[in-house]
Tab-separated table of C-alpha atoms in Angstrom:
chain	number	residue	atom	x	y	z
J	1	UNK	CA	32.292	-1.588	15.982
J	2	UNK	CA	29.254	-3.875	15.961
J	3	UNK	CA	26.445	-2.752	18.229
J	4	UNK	CA	24.533	-5.242	20.364
J	5	UNK	CA	20.880	-4.837	21.284
J	6	UNK	CA	18.771	-6.708	23.844
J	7	UNK	CA	15.068	-6.969	23.036
J	8	UNK	CA	12.587	-8.050	25.697
J	9	UNK	CA	9.447	-9.447	24.097
J	10	UNK	CA	11.327	-10.492	20.946
J	11	UNK	CA	8.760	-13.221	20.158
J	12	UNK	CA	5.955	-10.636	19.956
J	13	UNK	CA	4.804	-8.586	16.978
J	14	UNK	CA	6.998	-5.544	17.658
J	15	UNK	CA	9.964	-7.603	18.817
J	16	UNK	CA	10.071	-9.586	15.583
J	17	UNK	CA	9.937	-6.487	13.357
J	18	UNK	CA	12.530	-4.685	15.504
J	19	UNK	CA	14.858	-7.696	15.379
J	20	UNK	CA	14.618	-7.696	11.570
J	21	UNK	CA	15.366	-3.974	11.441
J	22	UNK	CA	18.393	-4.215	13.747
J	23	UNK	CA	19.815	-7.266	11.971
J	24	UNK	CA	19.524	-5.315	8.726
J	25	UNK	CA	21.590	-2.543	10.330
J	26	UNK	CA	24.335	-4.982	11.320
J	27	UNK	CA	23.483	-5.327	15.000
J	28	UNK	CA	24.016	-8.412	17.092
J	29	UNK	CA	20.558	-9.135	18.518
J	30	UNK	CA	19.864	-10.826	21.845
J	31	UNK	CA	16.261	-11.715	22.626
J	32	UNK	CA	15.102	-12.098	26.213
J	33	UNK	CA	12.576	-14.920	26.552
J	34	UNK	CA	10.670	-16.313	29.504
J	35	UNK	CA	10.788	-19.990	30.293
J	36	UNK	CA	7.197	-20.864	29.454
J	37	UNK	CA	5.196	-23.931	28.560
J	38	UNK	CA	3.468	-21.979	25.764
J	39	UNK	CA	6.413	-20.071	24.301
J	40	UNK	CA	6.072	-19.656	20.557
J	41	UNK	CA	8.835	-18.645	18.157
J	42	UNK	CA	6.482	-18.440	15.177
J	43	UNK	CA	7.086	-14.718	14.543
J	44	UNK	CA	10.890	-15.010	14.606
J	45	UNK	CA	11.296	-18.466	13.056
J	46	UNK	CA	12.747	-16.947	9.864
J	47	UNK	CA	15.515	-15.115	11.795
J	48	UNK	CA	15.934	-17.388	14.813
J	49	UNK	CA	19.307	-18.680	13.635
J	50	UNK	CA	20.589	-15.068	13.552
J	51	UNK	CA	19.591	-14.042	17.082
J	52	UNK	CA	20.773	-15.182	20.497
J	53	UNK	CA	17.999	-16.107	22.927
J	54	UNK	CA	18.588	-15.455	26.630
J	55	UNK	CA	16.238	-16.720	29.363
J	56	UNK	CA	15.134	-14.056	31.858
J	57	UNK	CA	11.917	-12.535	33.186
J	58	UNK	CA	10.645	-9.032	33.989
J	59	UNK	CA	9.337	-10.504	37.261
J	60	UNK	CA	12.886	-11.420	38.328
J	61	UNK	CA	15.433	-8.603	38.541
J	62	UNK	CA	18.337	-10.940	39.249
J	63	UNK	CA	17.751	-12.738	35.941
J	64	UNK	CA	17.878	-9.439	34.063
J	65	UNK	CA	21.075	-8.391	35.836
J	66	UNK	CA	22.550	-11.712	34.716
J	67	UNK	CA	21.548	-11.200	31.077
J	68	UNK	CA	22.929	-7.645	31.011
J	69	UNK	CA	26.236	-8.781	32.521
J	70	UNK	CA	26.588	-11.739	30.173
J	71	UNK	CA	25.652	-10.026	26.905
J	72	UNK	CA	26.690	-6.398	27.600
J	73	UNK	CA	24.230	-4.725	25.194
J	74	UNK	CA	24.632	-1.153	23.955
J	75	UNK	CA	20.860	-0.764	23.688
J	76	UNK	CA	17.886	-2.352	25.450
J	77	UNK	CA	14.377	-2.275	23.982
J	78	UNK	CA	11.734	-3.148	26.565
J	79	UNK	CA	8.800	-4.470	24.536
J	80	UNK	CA	7.721	-7.226	26.932
J	81	UNK	CA	4.436	-6.730	28.782
J	82	UNK	CA	1.034	-8.181	29.480
J	83	UNK	CA	-0.177	-6.195	26.494
J	84	UNK	CA	-3.819	-7.136	25.974
J	85	UNK	CA	-6.212	-4.537	27.422
J	86	UNK	CA	-9.143	-6.930	27.893
J	87	UNK	CA	-6.975	-9.387	29.863
J	88	UNK	CA	-5.817	-6.586	32.160
J	89	UNK	CA	-9.314	-6.324	33.613
J	90	UNK	CA	-9.326	-10.009	34.598
J	91	UNK	CA	-5.619	-10.120	35.573
J	92	UNK	CA	-4.906	-6.628	36.946
J	93	UNK	CA	-2.230	-7.653	39.456
J	94	UNK	CA	-0.225	-9.695	36.921
J	95	UNK	CA	-0.526	-6.779	34.474
J	96	UNK	CA	0.862	-4.426	37.126
J	97	UNK	CA	3.717	-6.755	38.048
J	98	UNK	CA	4.822	-7.168	34.435
J	99	UNK	CA	3.854	-3.957	32.670
J	100	UNK	CA	4.576	-1.527	35.543
J	101	UNK	CA	6.947	-2.938	38.173
J	102	UNK	CA	8.779	-4.965	35.506
J	103	UNK	CA	9.971	-1.693	33.960
J	104	UNK	CA	11.471	-0.643	37.305
J	105	UNK	CA	13.289	-3.949	37.630
J	106	UNK	CA	14.772	-3.532	34.159
J	107	UNK	CA	15.816	0.095	34.693
J	108	UNK	CA	17.316	-0.804	38.045
J	109	UNK	CA	19.254	-3.668	36.463
J	110	UNK	CA	20.644	-1.251	33.832
J	111	UNK	CA	21.550	1.268	36.543
J	112	UNK	CA	23.429	-1.409	38.507
J	113	UNK	CA	25.191	-3.138	35.603
J	114	UNK	CA	25.995	-0.312	33.168
J	115	UNK	CA	24.266	3.104	33.256
J	116	UNK	CA	25.659	3.841	29.762
J	117	UNK	CA	23.223	1.339	28.195
J	118	UNK	CA	20.542	3.162	26.210
J	119	UNK	CA	16.981	2.087	27.031
J	120	UNK	CA	13.770	2.233	25.026
J	121	UNK	CA	10.513	1.866	26.975
J	122	UNK	CA	7.328	0.921	25.118
J	123	UNK	CA	4.713	3.372	26.350
J	124	UNK	CA	1.197	3.332	24.921
J	125	UNK	CA	-1.600	5.577	23.680
J	126	UNK	CA	-3.814	3.679	26.159
J	127	UNK	CA	-2.253	5.986	28.782
J	128	UNK	CA	-4.431	8.801	27.377
J	129	UNK	CA	-7.586	6.709	27.826
J	130	UNK	CA	-10.449	9.111	28.426
J	131	UNK	CA	-8.799	11.721	26.272
J	132	UNK	CA	-8.580	15.275	27.577
J	133	UNK	CA	-7.648	16.763	24.186
J	134	UNK	CA	-7.618	15.763	20.515
J	135	UNK	CA	-5.149	15.008	19.052
J	136	UNK	CA	-2.902	13.676	21.823
J	137	UNK	CA	0.708	14.872	22.091
J	138	UNK	CA	3.580	14.362	24.535
J	139	UNK	CA	2.038	17.133	26.689
J	140	UNK	CA	-1.492	15.684	26.871
J	141	UNK	CA	-2.439	14.626	30.440
J	142	UNK	CA	-2.898	10.892	31.001
J	143	UNK	CA	-6.286	9.446	32.013
J	144	UNK	CA	-5.958	5.649	31.649
J	145	UNK	CA	-9.157	3.602	31.479
J	146	UNK	CA	-7.842	0.074	32.074
J	147	UNK	CA	-5.381	-1.685	34.399
J	148	UNK	CA	-3.130	-1.980	31.328
J	149	UNK	CA	-3.264	1.775	30.740
J	150	UNK	CA	-2.582	2.467	34.425
J	151	UNK	CA	0.399	0.083	34.398
J	152	UNK	CA	1.781	1.752	31.259
J	153	UNK	CA	1.526	5.172	32.958
J	154	UNK	CA	3.622	3.832	35.829
J	155	UNK	CA	6.154	2.364	33.398
J	156	UNK	CA	6.302	5.679	31.561
J	157	UNK	CA	6.848	7.843	34.631
J	158	UNK	CA	9.374	5.498	36.245
J	159	UNK	CA	11.373	5.742	33.015
J	160	UNK	CA	11.300	9.545	33.245
J	161	UNK	CA	12.261	9.265	36.925
J	162	UNK	CA	15.279	7.034	36.268
J	163	UNK	CA	16.339	9.253	33.371
J	164	UNK	CA	16.297	12.342	35.588
J	165	UNK	CA	17.546	10.699	38.801
J	166	UNK	CA	20.378	8.575	37.395
J	167	UNK	CA	21.111	10.298	34.071
J	168	UNK	CA	20.130	7.212	32.069
J	169	UNK	CA	19.654	7.535	28.308
J	170	UNK	CA	16.083	6.223	28.616
J	171	UNK	CA	13.392	7.209	26.104
J	172	UNK	CA	9.732	6.288	25.861
J	173	UNK	CA	7.800	5.833	22.648
J	174	UNK	CA	4.114	6.601	23.168
J	175	UNK	CA	2.987	4.353	20.350
J	176	UNK	CA	-0.544	4.483	19.075
J	177	UNK	CA	-2.174	1.294	17.807
J	178	UNK	CA	0.126	-0.490	15.390
J	179	UNK	CA	-0.876	-3.657	13.622
J	180	UNK	CA	0.433	-6.235	11.178
J	181	UNK	CA	-0.137	-9.799	9.965
J	182	UNK	CA	1.868	-10.820	13.084
J	183	UNK	CA	-0.651	-9.274	15.476
J	184	UNK	CA	-2.127	-11.691	18.018
J	185	UNK	CA	-5.592	-13.069	17.295
J	186	UNK	CA	-6.934	-11.523	20.518
J	187	UNK	CA	-6.532	-8.013	19.079
J	188	UNK	CA	-9.568	-6.686	17.217
J	189	UNK	CA	-7.714	-5.880	13.970
J	190	UNK	CA	-6.311	-9.378	13.575
J	191	UNK	CA	-9.554	-10.877	14.805
J	192	UNK	CA	-11.256	-9.080	11.912
J	193	UNK	CA	-8.679	-9.962	9.229
J	194	UNK	CA	-8.582	-13.617	10.312
J	195	UNK	CA	-12.376	-13.745	10.560
J	196	UNK	CA	-12.744	-12.289	7.066
J	197	UNK	CA	-10.355	-14.900	5.665
J	198	UNK	CA	-12.228	-17.708	7.448
J	199	UNK	CA	-15.600	-16.476	6.155
J	200	UNK	CA	-14.219	-16.094	2.628
J	201	UNK	CA	-12.992	-19.697	2.808
J	202	UNK	CA	-16.406	-20.922	3.972
J	203	UNK	CA	-15.090	-22.028	7.369
J	204	UNK	CA	-17.569	-19.889	9.305
J	205	UNK	CA	-20.412	-17.499	8.579
J	206	UNK	CA	-20.123	-14.815	11.243
J	207	UNK	CA	-17.686	-12.598	13.101
J	208	UNK	CA	-18.615	-11.487	16.629
J	209	UNK	CA	-17.299	-8.072	17.682
J	210	UNK	CA	-17.817	-5.498	20.415
J	211	UNK	CA	-17.912	-1.707	20.027
J	212	UNK	CA	-17.786	-0.830	16.313
J	213	UNK	CA	-17.735	2.909	17.062
J	214	UNK	CA	-14.390	2.893	18.921
J	215	UNK	CA	-11.902	4.982	16.950
J	216	UNK	CA	-8.181	4.368	16.802
J	217	UNK	CA	-5.068	5.754	15.145
J	218	UNK	CA	-3.828	2.597	13.392
J	219	UNK	CA	-0.384	2.256	11.809
J	220	UNK	CA	1.900	-0.543	10.620
J	221	UNK	CA	4.174	-2.086	13.253
J	222	UNK	CA	6.994	-2.428	10.722
J	223	UNK	CA	7.051	1.379	10.352
J	224	UNK	CA	6.866	2.043	14.086
J	225	UNK	CA	9.907	-0.002	15.139
J	226	UNK	CA	12.100	2.379	13.135
J	227	UNK	CA	10.976	5.192	15.446
J	228	UNK	CA	12.110	3.106	18.441
J	229	UNK	CA	15.578	2.746	16.952
J	230	UNK	CA	15.796	6.428	16.025
J	231	UNK	CA	15.058	7.468	19.628
J	232	UNK	CA	18.131	5.636	20.893
J	233	UNK	CA	20.360	7.265	18.247
J	234	UNK	CA	19.681	10.779	19.590
J	235	UNK	CA	22.194	12.659	21.741
J	236	UNK	CA	19.537	13.311	24.373
J	237	UNK	CA	16.805	10.920	25.568
J	238	UNK	CA	13.196	12.060	25.343
J	239	UNK	CA	9.612	10.895	24.922
J	240	UNK	CA	7.843	10.784	21.560
J	241	UNK	CA	4.318	10.146	20.301
J	242	UNK	CA	4.416	7.746	17.331
J	243	UNK	CA	1.220	7.728	15.268
J	244	UNK	CA	-0.308	8.382	11.846
J	245	UNK	CA	-2.448	11.352	12.895
J	246	UNK	CA	-5.515	9.721	11.308
J	247	UNK	CA	-8.376	8.057	13.129
J	248	UNK	CA	-10.624	5.254	11.904
J	249	UNK	CA	-13.434	3.302	13.527
J	250	UNK	CA	-13.635	-0.451	13.987
J	251	UNK	CA	-16.558	-0.273	11.545
J	252	UNK	CA	-14.311	1.264	8.866
J	253	UNK	CA	-11.759	-1.489	9.445
J	254	UNK	CA	-14.530	-4.061	8.911
J	255	UNK	CA	-15.756	-2.382	5.726
J	256	UNK	CA	-12.274	-2.351	4.157
J	257	UNK	CA	-11.436	-5.878	5.285
J	258	UNK	CA	-14.620	-7.514	4.002
J	259	UNK	CA	-14.595	-5.559	0.734
J	260	UNK	CA	-11.060	-6.849	0.106
J	261	UNK	CA	-12.577	-10.327	-0.439
J	262	UNK	CA	-15.778	-9.063	-2.079
J	263	UNK	CA	-18.072	-9.486	0.923
J	264	UNK	CA	-20.593	-7.192	2.652
J	265	UNK	CA	-19.530	-6.851	6.291
J	266	UNK	CA	-23.071	-6.181	7.528
J	267	UNK	CA	-24.143	-9.691	6.487
J	268	UNK	CA	-21.519	-11.331	8.708
J	269	UNK	CA	-20.681	-9.112	11.709
J	270	UNK	CA	-22.627	-9.769	14.925
J	271	UNK	CA	-22.417	-7.338	17.857
J	272	UNK	CA	-21.635	-9.270	21.047
J	273	UNK	CA	-21.710	-7.381	24.356
J	274	UNK	CA	-19.179	-9.814	25.854
J	275	UNK	CA	-16.523	-7.967	23.881
J	276	UNK	CA	-17.327	-4.509	25.249
J	277	UNK	CA	-14.761	-3.150	27.737
J	278	UNK	CA	-15.895	-2.206	31.280
J	279	UNK	CA	-14.521	1.284	30.527
J	280	UNK	CA	-14.183	2.181	26.866
J	281	UNK	CA	-11.616	4.413	25.210
J	282	UNK	CA	-13.565	6.138	22.465
J	283	UNK	CA	-11.195	8.296	20.418
J	284	UNK	CA	-7.430	8.013	20.115
J	285	UNK	CA	-5.518	10.034	17.527
J	286	UNK	CA	-1.905	11.099	17.904
J	287	UNK	CA	0.118	14.185	17.044
J	288	UNK	CA	3.520	12.835	15.978
J	289	UNK	CA	4.950	16.181	14.865
J	290	UNK	CA	7.777	15.989	17.442
J	291	UNK	CA	8.887	12.581	16.095
J	292	UNK	CA	8.677	13.944	12.563
J	293	UNK	CA	10.654	17.108	13.356
J	294	UNK	CA	13.335	15.659	15.645
J	295	UNK	CA	13.668	12.052	14.487
J	296	UNK	CA	12.792	12.548	10.841
J	297	UNK	CA	10.231	9.752	11.197
J	298	UNK	CA	6.917	9.400	9.436
J	299	UNK	CA	4.675	6.423	8.675
J	300	UNK	CA	5.071	4.787	5.274
J	301	UNK	CA	1.961	2.568	5.201
J	302	UNK	CA	-1.608	3.854	4.743
J	303	UNK	CA	-4.619	2.567	6.672
J	304	UNK	CA	-6.002	0.910	3.541
J	305	UNK	CA	-2.644	-0.727	2.750
J	306	UNK	CA	-2.460	-2.030	6.334
J	307	UNK	CA	-5.944	-3.582	6.270
J	308	UNK	CA	-5.335	-5.168	2.868
J	309	UNK	CA	-1.920	-6.516	3.977
J	310	UNK	CA	-3.496	-8.193	7.022
J	311	UNK	CA	-6.434	-9.699	5.130
J	312	UNK	CA	-4.208	-10.942	2.296
J	313	UNK	CA	-1.839	-12.610	4.779
J	314	UNK	CA	-4.673	-14.391	6.593
J	315	UNK	CA	-6.296	-15.505	3.324
J	316	UNK	CA	-2.936	-16.928	2.192
J	317	UNK	CA	-2.391	-18.652	5.558
J	318	UNK	CA	-5.795	-20.365	5.415
J	319	UNK	CA	-5.164	-21.441	1.818
J	320	UNK	CA	-1.781	-22.920	2.834
J	321	UNK	CA	-3.371	-24.759	5.742
J	322	UNK	CA	-6.048	-26.206	3.450
J	323	UNK	CA	-3.432	-27.314	0.919
J	324	UNK	CA	-1.282	-28.974	3.600
J	325	UNK	CA	-3.545	-30.416	6.329
J	326	UNK	CA	-1.859	-31.900	9.390
J	327	UNK	CA	-1.022	-35.591	9.134
J	328	UNK	CA	-3.944	-37.811	10.037
J	329	UNK	CA	-6.630	-35.190	9.299
J	330	UNK	CA	-6.960	-35.653	5.543
């Protein structure tokens, strides 16, 4: 019997990789999309004819009830959120409505329509924030340092609450930073890879960044979506840290990215205090031994491979754009 999955946030980085994975496993894939004046299908353009798009919004529980009733999914992956930490400081209420209360609306819709639906909730390493132990595991106390992190803690605990109160098969993946060529330009990794490509092409001479000493556990998004799927194949729901177990600084990312195109990063990177967070998270590194032992999951892509993949993709994109300028600009 063909399984059907509903993905919220299908047009995002993780949603696009997860959709590819599920299609490859023979799933029917339904993507929940907001009606928006700026909606972009760029990340799923290559598979858009193979997925069904359904309009609904995490801010509107009735719309989610409607989608669940119409499409009757076996699995729901909640990847939609206001997911940019910096924006959460300037839009804390919107972040809370979407990233926190939105999870409750979705879980409640599942409870009302069909409690047998299996649910994946995208939790985040940002919940650990001001870390109380290194590395961080499923048992590490949370100490979020941004409105985004606080909202993710709410989303995490409400998922646990619905699992225990209503016997839902609801699991949370506490994913550490995961990147790819599909990452948004507002995220520091993609900002670096795109900036390197632009500098290499002679389009600009500098890249302005914030805290180069911040350390993160960076993996490849394409590896991490497999862990999401594996969680919903287990007999019992649970929460899992998904990470590489390695930590690298923003400075290291810069060094690898610039060296990929034969440049010295120190000649081009400018420290700009506008990009410092009001409250910084200094060191995130995950212990994914539970995911390894119970799910059989481990990352396949090294830090160096990830950085090179992102830089190569941005270099190729800029070369394509130069070879095919928009009409009227040549």
